[in-house]
Short mmCIF file of C-alpha atoms in Angstrom, two decimals:
data_model
loop_
_atom_site.label_atom_id
_atom_site.label_comp_id
_atom_site.label_asym_id
_atom_site.label_seq_id
_atom_site.Cartn_x
_atom_site.Cartn_y
_atom_site.Cartn_z
CA UNK A 38 -80.61 -217.75 16.66
CA UNK A 39 -81.74 -215.59 13.74
CA UNK A 40 -84.06 -217.84 11.67
CA UNK A 41 -86.94 -216.16 12.46
CA UNK A 42 -85.71 -212.80 11.41
CA UNK A 43 -86.51 -213.15 7.78
CA UNK A 44 -89.95 -213.85 8.57
CA UNK A 45 -91.14 -211.12 10.66
CA UNK A 46 -88.80 -208.68 9.32
CA UNK A 47 -89.81 -209.30 5.63
CA UNK A 48 -92.81 -206.73 6.94
CA UNK A 49 -90.29 -204.22 8.18
CA UNK A 50 -88.18 -204.04 5.10
CA UNK A 51 -90.85 -203.41 2.49
CA UNK A 52 -93.20 -200.18 2.31
CA UNK A 53 -95.68 -198.57 1.10
CA UNK A 54 -95.38 -197.11 -2.46
CA UNK A 55 -97.36 -194.20 -2.47
CA UNK A 56 -96.47 -191.27 -0.48
CA UNK A 57 -98.59 -190.36 2.63
CA UNK A 58 -98.61 -186.39 3.63
CA UNK A 59 -97.70 -186.34 7.05
CA UNK A 60 -96.82 -182.81 7.75
CA UNK A 61 -98.09 -181.59 11.58
CA UNK A 62 -97.80 -178.58 12.81
CA UNK A 63 -94.85 -177.60 15.60
CA UNK A 64 -97.12 -175.90 17.53
CA UNK A 65 -99.76 -178.43 17.76
CA UNK A 66 -97.89 -180.92 20.00
CA UNK A 67 -99.01 -184.66 20.57
CA UNK A 68 -98.78 -185.06 24.10
CA UNK A 69 -98.62 -188.33 26.42
CA UNK A 70 -100.55 -190.76 26.56
CA UNK A 71 -98.10 -192.12 24.08
CA UNK A 72 -99.46 -192.65 21.30
CA UNK A 73 -102.84 -190.21 21.62
CA UNK A 74 -105.01 -193.37 20.57
CA UNK A 75 -104.16 -197.25 20.34
CA UNK A 76 -102.15 -198.77 17.89
CA UNK A 77 -102.79 -202.31 16.70
CA UNK A 78 -99.56 -202.86 19.00
CA UNK A 79 -99.56 -201.45 22.33
CA UNK A 80 -96.58 -198.79 22.14
CA UNK A 81 -95.01 -198.35 25.24
CA UNK A 82 -91.35 -198.50 26.26
CA UNK A 83 -90.28 -201.54 28.22
CA UNK A 84 -92.91 -203.75 26.33
CA UNK A 85 -91.75 -207.19 26.00
CA UNK A 86 -92.95 -210.26 24.21
CA UNK A 87 -91.84 -214.17 24.13
CA UNK A 88 -93.19 -216.59 21.35
CA UNK A 89 -92.74 -220.07 20.68
CA UNK A 90 -91.15 -220.60 17.20
CA UNK A 91 -91.34 -223.41 14.75
CA UNK A 92 -89.38 -223.91 11.17
CA UNK A 93 -91.05 -226.65 8.94
CA UNK A 94 -89.48 -228.12 6.07
CA UNK A 95 -90.71 -228.16 2.35
CA UNK A 96 -93.20 -231.05 3.13
CA UNK A 97 -94.43 -229.41 6.15
CA UNK A 98 -92.88 -231.26 8.66
CA UNK A 99 -91.26 -229.84 11.77
CA UNK A 100 -87.91 -229.15 11.42
CA UNK A 101 -86.60 -226.85 14.20
CA UNK A 102 -88.66 -225.74 17.39
CA UNK A 103 -87.77 -223.66 20.32
CA UNK A 104 -89.63 -221.82 23.37
CA UNK A 105 -88.21 -218.35 23.51
CA UNK A 106 -88.11 -215.69 20.38
CA UNK A 107 -88.26 -212.12 21.62
CA UNK A 108 -89.67 -209.26 20.26
CA UNK A 109 -89.45 -205.74 22.42
CA UNK A 110 -90.03 -201.88 22.55
CA UNK A 111 -87.02 -200.82 24.13
CA UNK A 112 -87.46 -197.08 24.11
CA UNK A 113 -89.55 -193.96 23.00
CA UNK A 114 -88.16 -190.80 21.36
CA UNK A 115 -89.62 -187.42 21.07
CA UNK A 116 -89.07 -186.35 17.63
CA UNK A 117 -88.51 -182.60 17.81
CA UNK A 118 -88.00 -181.56 14.06
CA UNK A 119 -87.62 -184.21 11.28
CA UNK A 120 -84.25 -184.87 11.79
CA UNK A 121 -83.43 -185.03 15.57
CA UNK A 122 -84.17 -187.53 18.11
CA UNK A 123 -84.34 -186.76 21.93
CA UNK A 124 -84.73 -189.79 24.26
CA UNK A 125 -87.54 -189.75 26.89
CA UNK A 126 -87.12 -190.07 30.38
CA UNK A 127 -89.37 -190.13 33.57
CA UNK A 128 -88.76 -186.70 33.96
CA UNK A 129 -89.39 -185.28 30.61
CA UNK A 130 -91.59 -187.36 29.00
CA UNK A 131 -94.45 -184.79 29.67
CA UNK A 132 -92.36 -182.38 27.31
CA UNK A 133 -93.71 -181.51 23.84
CA UNK A 134 -92.64 -182.96 20.79
CA UNK A 135 -93.50 -182.93 17.10
CA UNK A 136 -94.31 -186.71 17.70
CA UNK A 137 -93.40 -189.77 19.39
CA UNK A 138 -91.39 -192.61 17.98
CA UNK A 139 -90.77 -196.41 19.34
CA UNK A 140 -87.93 -198.31 18.97
CA UNK A 141 -89.11 -202.09 17.63
CA UNK A 142 -86.41 -204.77 18.16
CA UNK A 143 -86.89 -208.49 16.90
CA UNK A 144 -84.31 -210.47 18.51
CA UNK A 145 -81.49 -207.55 17.47
CA UNK A 146 -79.84 -205.82 20.24
CA UNK A 147 -79.53 -202.25 19.38
CA UNK A 148 -81.01 -202.35 16.08
CA UNK A 149 -84.40 -202.00 14.82
CA UNK A 150 -86.93 -200.00 13.18
CA UNK A 151 -88.47 -196.48 14.48
CA UNK A 152 -92.46 -196.85 14.30
CA UNK A 153 -95.31 -194.47 15.24
CA UNK A 154 -98.91 -194.54 15.15
CA UNK A 155 -100.45 -191.89 13.30
CA UNK A 156 -104.19 -190.90 13.05
CA UNK A 157 -103.87 -187.20 12.34
CA UNK A 158 -102.76 -185.63 9.00
CA UNK A 159 -102.61 -189.05 7.13
CA UNK A 160 -105.09 -190.47 4.49
CA UNK A 161 -104.52 -193.93 6.28
CA UNK A 162 -104.44 -194.30 9.89
CA UNK A 163 -102.10 -196.98 11.12
CA UNK A 164 -98.78 -197.94 12.40
CA UNK A 165 -95.83 -196.33 10.30
CA UNK A 166 -92.32 -197.07 9.86
CA UNK A 167 -90.28 -193.59 10.19
CA UNK A 168 -86.93 -194.99 10.10
CA UNK A 169 -84.42 -197.44 11.27
CA UNK A 170 -81.15 -197.93 13.66
CA UNK A 171 -78.26 -199.66 14.74
CA UNK A 172 -76.82 -198.19 17.54
CA UNK A 173 -73.62 -200.91 17.81
CA UNK A 174 -72.60 -198.65 14.19
CA UNK A 175 -74.11 -195.44 15.27
CA UNK A 176 -76.51 -195.23 12.44
CA UNK A 177 -79.75 -193.51 12.99
CA UNK A 178 -81.82 -193.25 9.92
CA UNK A 179 -85.24 -191.29 9.54
CA UNK A 180 -87.05 -191.69 6.19
CA UNK A 181 -88.12 -188.40 4.21
CA UNK A 182 -91.39 -190.35 4.09
CA UNK A 183 -93.11 -192.55 6.79
CA UNK A 184 -94.28 -195.48 5.29
CA UNK A 185 -97.45 -197.47 6.42
CA UNK A 186 -96.96 -200.94 7.66
CA UNK A 187 -100.32 -201.66 9.70
CA UNK A 188 -103.60 -199.81 8.90
CA UNK A 189 -105.69 -199.38 12.08
CA UNK A 190 -108.83 -198.90 12.77
CA UNK A 191 -109.42 -199.92 9.07
CA UNK A 192 -112.18 -202.38 7.54
CA UNK A 193 -112.06 -206.45 6.43
CA UNK A 194 -111.18 -206.13 2.47
CA UNK A 195 -108.72 -203.11 2.87
CA UNK A 196 -105.41 -203.59 0.82
CA UNK A 197 -102.40 -201.42 0.04
CA UNK A 198 -99.33 -202.52 -2.02
CA UNK A 199 -95.64 -202.11 -0.52
CA UNK A 200 -92.44 -202.58 -1.84
CA UNK A 201 -88.96 -202.75 -0.64
CA UNK A 202 -86.87 -199.88 -0.36
CA UNK A 203 -83.62 -201.28 1.30
CA UNK A 204 -83.10 -204.35 -0.41
CA UNK A 205 -83.66 -204.45 -4.35
CA UNK A 206 -84.19 -208.10 -4.83
CA UNK A 207 -86.96 -208.49 -2.62
CA UNK A 208 -90.65 -209.15 -3.88
CA UNK A 209 -93.40 -206.66 -3.78
CA UNK A 210 -95.98 -207.26 -1.17
CA UNK A 211 -99.86 -206.56 -0.95
CA UNK A 212 -101.28 -206.60 2.14
CA UNK A 213 -105.13 -207.11 3.03
CA UNK A 214 -107.10 -207.10 5.85
CA UNK A 215 -109.00 -210.21 6.12
CA UNK A 216 -110.94 -209.69 9.28
CA UNK A 217 -111.09 -207.22 12.15
CA UNK A 218 -113.18 -209.77 14.47
CA UNK A 219 -110.91 -213.08 14.19
CA UNK A 220 -110.84 -214.87 17.31
CA UNK A 221 -107.23 -216.37 18.06
CA UNK A 222 -105.45 -217.73 21.21
CA UNK A 223 -102.25 -217.63 22.95
CA UNK A 224 -100.65 -219.19 26.11
CA UNK A 225 -102.27 -217.97 29.33
CA UNK A 226 -100.02 -215.66 31.00
CA UNK A 227 -102.01 -216.05 34.31
CA UNK A 228 -100.99 -219.56 35.72
CA UNK A 229 -103.82 -219.31 38.51
CA UNK A 230 -106.66 -218.73 35.96
CA UNK A 231 -108.32 -222.08 35.33
CA UNK A 232 -108.10 -222.08 31.27
CA UNK A 233 -104.83 -222.61 29.66
CA UNK A 234 -105.38 -220.21 26.97
CA UNK A 235 -106.73 -216.98 26.27
CA UNK A 236 -108.59 -216.04 23.65
CA UNK A 237 -108.58 -212.55 21.94
CA UNK A 238 -110.53 -210.60 19.03
CA UNK A 239 -107.99 -209.39 16.59
CA UNK A 240 -107.27 -207.92 12.99
CA UNK A 241 -106.22 -210.49 10.89
CA UNK A 242 -103.69 -209.36 8.12
CA UNK A 243 -102.85 -211.15 4.88
CA UNK A 244 -99.07 -210.65 3.32
CA UNK A 245 -98.86 -212.19 -0.60
CA UNK A 246 -95.86 -212.11 -2.34
CA UNK A 247 -95.69 -214.28 -5.66
CA UNK A 248 -94.72 -217.46 -3.90
CA UNK A 249 -95.49 -216.61 -0.37
CA UNK A 250 -98.63 -216.17 1.82
CA UNK A 251 -98.38 -215.09 5.55
CA UNK A 252 -100.80 -214.07 8.02
CA UNK A 253 -100.60 -211.93 11.17
CA UNK A 254 -103.08 -211.81 14.16
CA UNK A 255 -102.63 -208.48 16.22
CA UNK A 256 -104.77 -207.17 18.88
CA UNK A 257 -104.55 -203.73 20.17
CA UNK A 258 -104.01 -204.60 23.89
CA UNK A 259 -101.52 -207.66 23.52
CA UNK A 260 -99.96 -207.25 20.07
CA UNK A 261 -98.93 -209.62 17.59
CA UNK A 262 -100.85 -213.00 18.82
CA UNK A 263 -99.43 -215.54 15.90
CA UNK A 264 -98.01 -215.91 12.87
CA UNK A 265 -97.98 -218.39 9.92
CA UNK A 266 -95.83 -218.27 7.11
CA UNK A 267 -96.39 -220.42 3.74
CA UNK A 268 -94.36 -220.92 0.77
CA UNK A 269 -95.61 -222.38 -2.26
CA UNK A 270 -98.74 -223.19 -0.10
CA UNK A 271 -96.56 -225.25 2.23
CA UNK A 272 -96.48 -223.68 5.87
CA UNK A 273 -92.41 -222.74 6.52
CA UNK A 274 -92.73 -221.09 9.98
CA UNK A 275 -95.18 -220.20 12.59
CA UNK A 276 -94.69 -218.27 15.97
CA UNK A 277 -97.17 -218.18 18.71
CA UNK A 278 -97.08 -215.57 21.71
CA UNK A 279 -96.44 -217.14 25.16
CA UNK A 280 -96.20 -214.01 27.46
CA UNK A 281 -96.45 -210.27 26.77
CA UNK A 282 -94.99 -208.62 29.66
CA UNK A 283 -95.43 -204.80 30.58
CA UNK A 284 -93.47 -202.24 32.42
CA UNK A 285 -95.75 -202.20 35.46
CA UNK A 286 -95.90 -206.17 35.48
#
Protein backbone atom coordinates (compact mmCIF):
# COMPACT_ATOMS: atom_id res chain seq x y z
CA UNK A 1 0.00 0.00 0.00
CA UNK A 2 1.38 3.41 -0.96
CA UNK A 3 -0.91 5.85 0.87
CA UNK A 4 1.91 6.85 3.21
CA UNK A 5 4.29 7.67 0.39
CA UNK A 6 3.12 11.26 -0.26
CA UNK A 7 3.16 12.07 3.45
CA UNK A 8 6.76 11.11 4.09
CA UNK A 9 8.23 11.56 0.66
CA UNK A 10 6.98 15.15 0.50
CA UNK A 11 10.01 16.15 2.51
CA UNK A 12 12.22 14.00 0.27
CA UNK A 13 11.01 15.67 -2.89
CA UNK A 14 11.55 19.26 -1.80
CA UNK A 15 14.92 20.81 -1.50
CA UNK A 16 16.88 23.80 -0.22
CA UNK A 17 16.55 26.91 -2.39
CA UNK A 18 20.08 28.19 -1.86
CA UNK A 19 23.16 26.32 -3.02
CA UNK A 20 25.60 25.04 -0.41
CA UNK A 21 29.28 24.80 -1.21
CA UNK A 22 30.31 21.19 -0.71
CA UNK A 23 33.71 20.78 -2.41
CA UNK A 24 35.74 18.15 -0.61
CA UNK A 25 39.37 17.38 -1.40
CA UNK A 26 39.99 13.97 -2.95
CA UNK A 27 43.19 13.63 -0.92
CA UNK A 28 41.24 13.91 2.35
CA UNK A 29 38.90 10.91 2.21
CA UNK A 30 36.33 10.19 4.89
CA UNK A 31 37.08 6.84 6.51
CA UNK A 32 34.64 4.65 8.46
CA UNK A 33 32.89 4.77 10.83
CA UNK A 34 30.20 5.86 8.40
CA UNK A 35 29.48 8.70 8.74
CA UNK A 36 32.31 10.29 10.72
CA UNK A 37 29.88 11.85 13.20
CA UNK A 38 26.29 11.11 14.15
CA UNK A 39 23.42 12.04 11.87
CA UNK A 40 19.93 12.71 13.20
CA UNK A 41 19.10 9.38 11.52
CA UNK A 42 21.43 6.45 12.29
CA UNK A 43 23.10 5.73 8.96
CA UNK A 44 24.05 2.10 8.61
CA UNK A 45 23.38 -0.29 5.76
CA UNK A 46 20.77 -2.81 6.85
CA UNK A 47 18.89 -0.55 9.26
CA UNK A 48 15.15 -1.20 9.07
CA UNK A 49 12.26 0.63 10.74
CA UNK A 50 8.68 -0.61 11.17
CA UNK A 51 5.84 1.82 11.89
CA UNK A 52 2.14 1.70 12.63
CA UNK A 53 0.27 3.98 10.25
CA UNK A 54 -3.11 5.74 10.38
CA UNK A 55 -5.13 7.81 7.89
CA UNK A 56 -7.84 10.21 9.06
CA UNK A 57 -10.74 11.76 7.14
CA UNK A 58 -11.42 15.49 6.81
CA UNK A 59 -13.17 15.52 10.20
CA UNK A 60 -10.25 13.86 11.98
CA UNK A 61 -11.87 10.42 12.34
CA UNK A 62 -9.77 7.31 11.70
CA UNK A 63 -10.31 6.19 8.13
CA UNK A 64 -7.72 3.46 7.82
CA UNK A 65 -4.93 2.05 9.92
CA UNK A 66 -2.45 -0.78 9.66
CA UNK A 67 0.38 -2.17 11.71
CA UNK A 68 3.33 -2.32 9.38
CA UNK A 69 4.88 0.50 7.36
CA UNK A 70 8.50 0.02 6.37
CA UNK A 71 11.53 2.27 5.97
CA UNK A 72 15.04 0.97 5.29
CA UNK A 73 18.65 1.75 4.40
CA UNK A 74 19.49 -1.16 2.08
CA UNK A 75 23.05 -0.20 1.09
CA UNK A 76 25.91 2.26 1.46
CA UNK A 77 27.94 3.48 -1.51
CA UNK A 78 31.37 5.00 -1.83
CA UNK A 79 31.29 8.09 -4.01
CA UNK A 80 34.71 8.00 -5.68
CA UNK A 81 34.04 11.17 -7.64
CA UNK A 82 31.03 13.32 -8.33
CA UNK A 83 29.53 10.95 -10.89
CA UNK A 84 30.53 7.40 -9.95
CA UNK A 85 29.13 5.16 -7.22
CA UNK A 86 30.82 1.99 -6.02
CA UNK A 87 28.96 -0.39 -3.78
CA UNK A 88 30.65 -1.13 -0.46
CA UNK A 89 31.03 -4.66 0.87
CA UNK A 90 32.55 -6.08 4.02
CA UNK A 91 35.74 -6.59 2.05
CA UNK A 92 36.19 -3.00 0.88
CA UNK A 93 34.26 -0.96 3.44
CA UNK A 94 37.55 0.40 4.81
CA UNK A 95 38.65 1.70 1.44
CA UNK A 96 38.79 5.52 1.23
CA UNK A 97 36.13 7.31 -0.76
CA UNK A 98 35.19 10.86 -1.71
CA UNK A 99 32.26 10.42 0.67
CA UNK A 100 29.70 7.78 1.59
CA UNK A 101 26.05 7.92 0.57
CA UNK A 102 23.16 5.76 1.74
CA UNK A 103 20.11 4.42 -0.01
CA UNK A 104 16.98 5.59 1.81
CA UNK A 105 13.81 3.71 0.88
CA UNK A 106 10.26 4.21 2.11
CA UNK A 107 8.12 1.26 0.99
CA UNK A 108 9.61 1.50 -2.48
CA UNK A 109 11.61 -1.55 -3.51
CA UNK A 110 14.73 -0.63 -5.49
CA UNK A 111 13.95 3.09 -5.56
CA UNK A 112 14.53 5.99 -3.21
CA UNK A 113 17.00 8.74 -2.42
CA UNK A 114 20.72 8.93 -1.73
CA UNK A 115 21.41 10.69 1.58
CA UNK A 116 24.68 11.75 3.17
CA UNK A 117 25.60 13.39 6.45
CA UNK A 118 27.91 16.39 6.00
CA UNK A 119 29.65 18.34 8.72
CA UNK A 120 32.67 19.76 6.87
CA UNK A 121 32.84 22.31 4.06
CA UNK A 122 29.16 23.17 4.48
CA UNK A 123 27.39 26.19 5.94
CA UNK A 124 24.84 24.03 7.75
CA UNK A 125 25.65 20.62 9.21
CA UNK A 126 23.08 17.95 8.62
CA UNK A 127 21.61 15.26 6.45
CA UNK A 128 21.62 16.08 2.74
CA UNK A 129 19.87 14.52 -0.25
CA UNK A 130 22.47 14.06 -2.96
CA UNK A 131 20.56 12.06 -5.57
CA UNK A 132 17.88 9.51 -6.34
CA UNK A 133 17.67 6.05 -7.84
CA UNK A 134 15.34 3.53 -9.41
CA UNK A 135 17.21 0.33 -10.08
CA UNK A 136 14.24 -1.31 -11.80
CA UNK A 137 14.62 1.26 -14.60
CA UNK A 138 18.42 1.46 -14.33
CA UNK A 139 18.21 5.09 -13.26
CA UNK A 140 20.83 6.68 -11.01
CA UNK A 141 20.86 10.47 -10.70
CA UNK A 142 23.34 12.42 -8.63
CA UNK A 143 22.36 16.07 -8.21
CA UNK A 144 24.75 18.84 -9.16
CA UNK A 145 24.09 20.37 -5.74
CA UNK A 146 23.21 18.42 -2.61
CA UNK A 147 20.16 19.73 -0.74
CA UNK A 148 19.80 20.10 3.00
CA UNK A 149 17.04 17.94 4.41
CA UNK A 150 17.50 17.80 8.22
CA UNK A 151 19.88 20.21 9.94
CA UNK A 152 21.77 18.55 12.80
CA UNK A 153 23.18 19.47 15.22
CA UNK A 154 21.32 22.76 15.20
CA UNK A 155 19.39 25.12 17.45
CA UNK A 156 15.78 25.65 18.40
CA UNK A 157 14.33 28.28 16.08
CA UNK A 158 16.58 27.49 13.10
CA UNK A 159 14.63 27.66 9.83
CA UNK A 160 15.31 27.04 6.17
CA UNK A 161 13.15 27.26 3.07
CA UNK A 162 12.83 24.39 0.65
CA UNK A 163 11.21 24.13 -2.73
CA UNK A 164 10.44 21.25 -5.09
CA UNK A 165 12.80 20.50 -7.94
CA UNK A 166 11.13 17.33 -9.22
CA UNK A 167 7.44 18.22 -9.35
CA UNK A 168 6.72 21.79 -10.41
CA UNK A 169 3.23 21.81 -8.90
CA UNK A 170 4.38 21.14 -5.33
CA UNK A 171 4.16 23.82 -2.69
CA UNK A 172 7.10 25.68 -1.22
CA UNK A 173 7.97 24.39 2.23
CA UNK A 174 9.57 25.88 5.33
CA UNK A 175 11.31 23.72 7.91
CA UNK A 176 11.83 24.86 11.49
CA UNK A 177 13.36 23.23 14.54
CA UNK A 178 10.78 23.65 17.30
CA UNK A 179 12.85 21.86 19.94
CA UNK A 180 16.11 19.97 20.33
CA UNK A 181 15.02 18.31 23.59
CA UNK A 182 11.47 17.12 22.93
CA UNK A 183 10.37 13.91 24.66
CA UNK A 184 8.64 11.34 22.48
CA UNK A 185 7.80 7.66 22.84
CA UNK A 186 7.66 4.54 20.72
CA UNK A 187 6.60 0.95 21.18
CA UNK A 188 9.02 -0.97 23.37
CA UNK A 189 11.44 -2.99 21.26
CA UNK A 190 12.30 -5.31 24.17
CA UNK A 191 9.25 -7.28 25.39
CA UNK A 192 10.99 -8.39 28.60
CA UNK A 193 11.31 -4.79 29.82
CA UNK A 194 8.82 -3.69 32.44
CA UNK A 195 7.57 -0.67 30.52
CA UNK A 196 5.40 -0.97 27.41
CA UNK A 197 6.89 2.22 25.99
CA UNK A 198 10.35 3.65 25.45
CA UNK A 199 10.87 7.40 25.79
CA UNK A 200 13.52 9.34 23.87
CA UNK A 201 14.83 12.88 23.72
CA UNK A 202 14.56 14.06 20.15
CA UNK A 203 14.58 16.92 17.67
CA UNK A 204 11.15 18.19 16.68
CA UNK A 205 11.03 19.49 13.10
CA UNK A 206 8.05 21.45 11.82
CA UNK A 207 7.28 21.49 8.10
CA UNK A 208 4.75 24.02 6.78
CA UNK A 209 3.16 24.89 3.44
CA UNK A 210 0.21 27.13 2.64
CA UNK A 211 -2.28 24.45 3.69
CA UNK A 212 -0.40 21.77 5.64
CA UNK A 213 1.64 21.45 8.80
CA UNK A 214 3.69 18.37 9.66
CA UNK A 215 5.73 17.44 12.71
CA UNK A 216 8.68 15.01 12.62
CA UNK A 217 10.30 13.53 15.75
CA UNK A 218 13.88 12.30 15.26
CA UNK A 219 16.42 10.74 17.60
CA UNK A 220 20.01 10.14 16.46
CA UNK A 221 20.11 6.65 18.00
CA UNK A 222 16.74 5.45 16.72
CA UNK A 223 15.76 7.66 13.78
CA UNK A 224 12.20 8.78 13.06
CA UNK A 225 10.03 8.15 16.10
CA UNK A 226 6.81 9.62 14.78
CA UNK A 227 5.09 11.88 12.30
CA UNK A 228 1.90 13.97 12.45
CA UNK A 229 0.49 15.59 9.31
CA UNK A 230 -2.29 18.22 9.43
CA UNK A 231 -4.26 19.63 6.52
CA UNK A 232 -6.14 22.87 7.20
CA UNK A 233 -5.70 22.24 10.91
CA UNK A 234 -7.10 18.68 10.87
CA UNK A 235 -4.93 15.63 11.57
CA UNK A 236 -4.87 13.53 8.38
CA UNK A 237 -1.90 11.13 8.73
CA UNK A 238 0.22 9.75 11.54
CA UNK A 239 2.80 7.04 11.98
CA UNK A 240 4.58 5.77 15.09
CA UNK A 241 7.71 3.66 15.40
CA UNK A 242 7.07 0.08 16.49
CA UNK A 243 10.45 -1.51 15.90
CA UNK A 244 13.98 -0.51 14.89
CA UNK A 245 16.06 -3.41 13.55
CA UNK A 246 19.81 -3.05 13.19
CA UNK A 247 21.98 -5.50 11.21
CA UNK A 248 23.62 -6.85 14.37
CA UNK A 249 20.32 -7.46 16.16
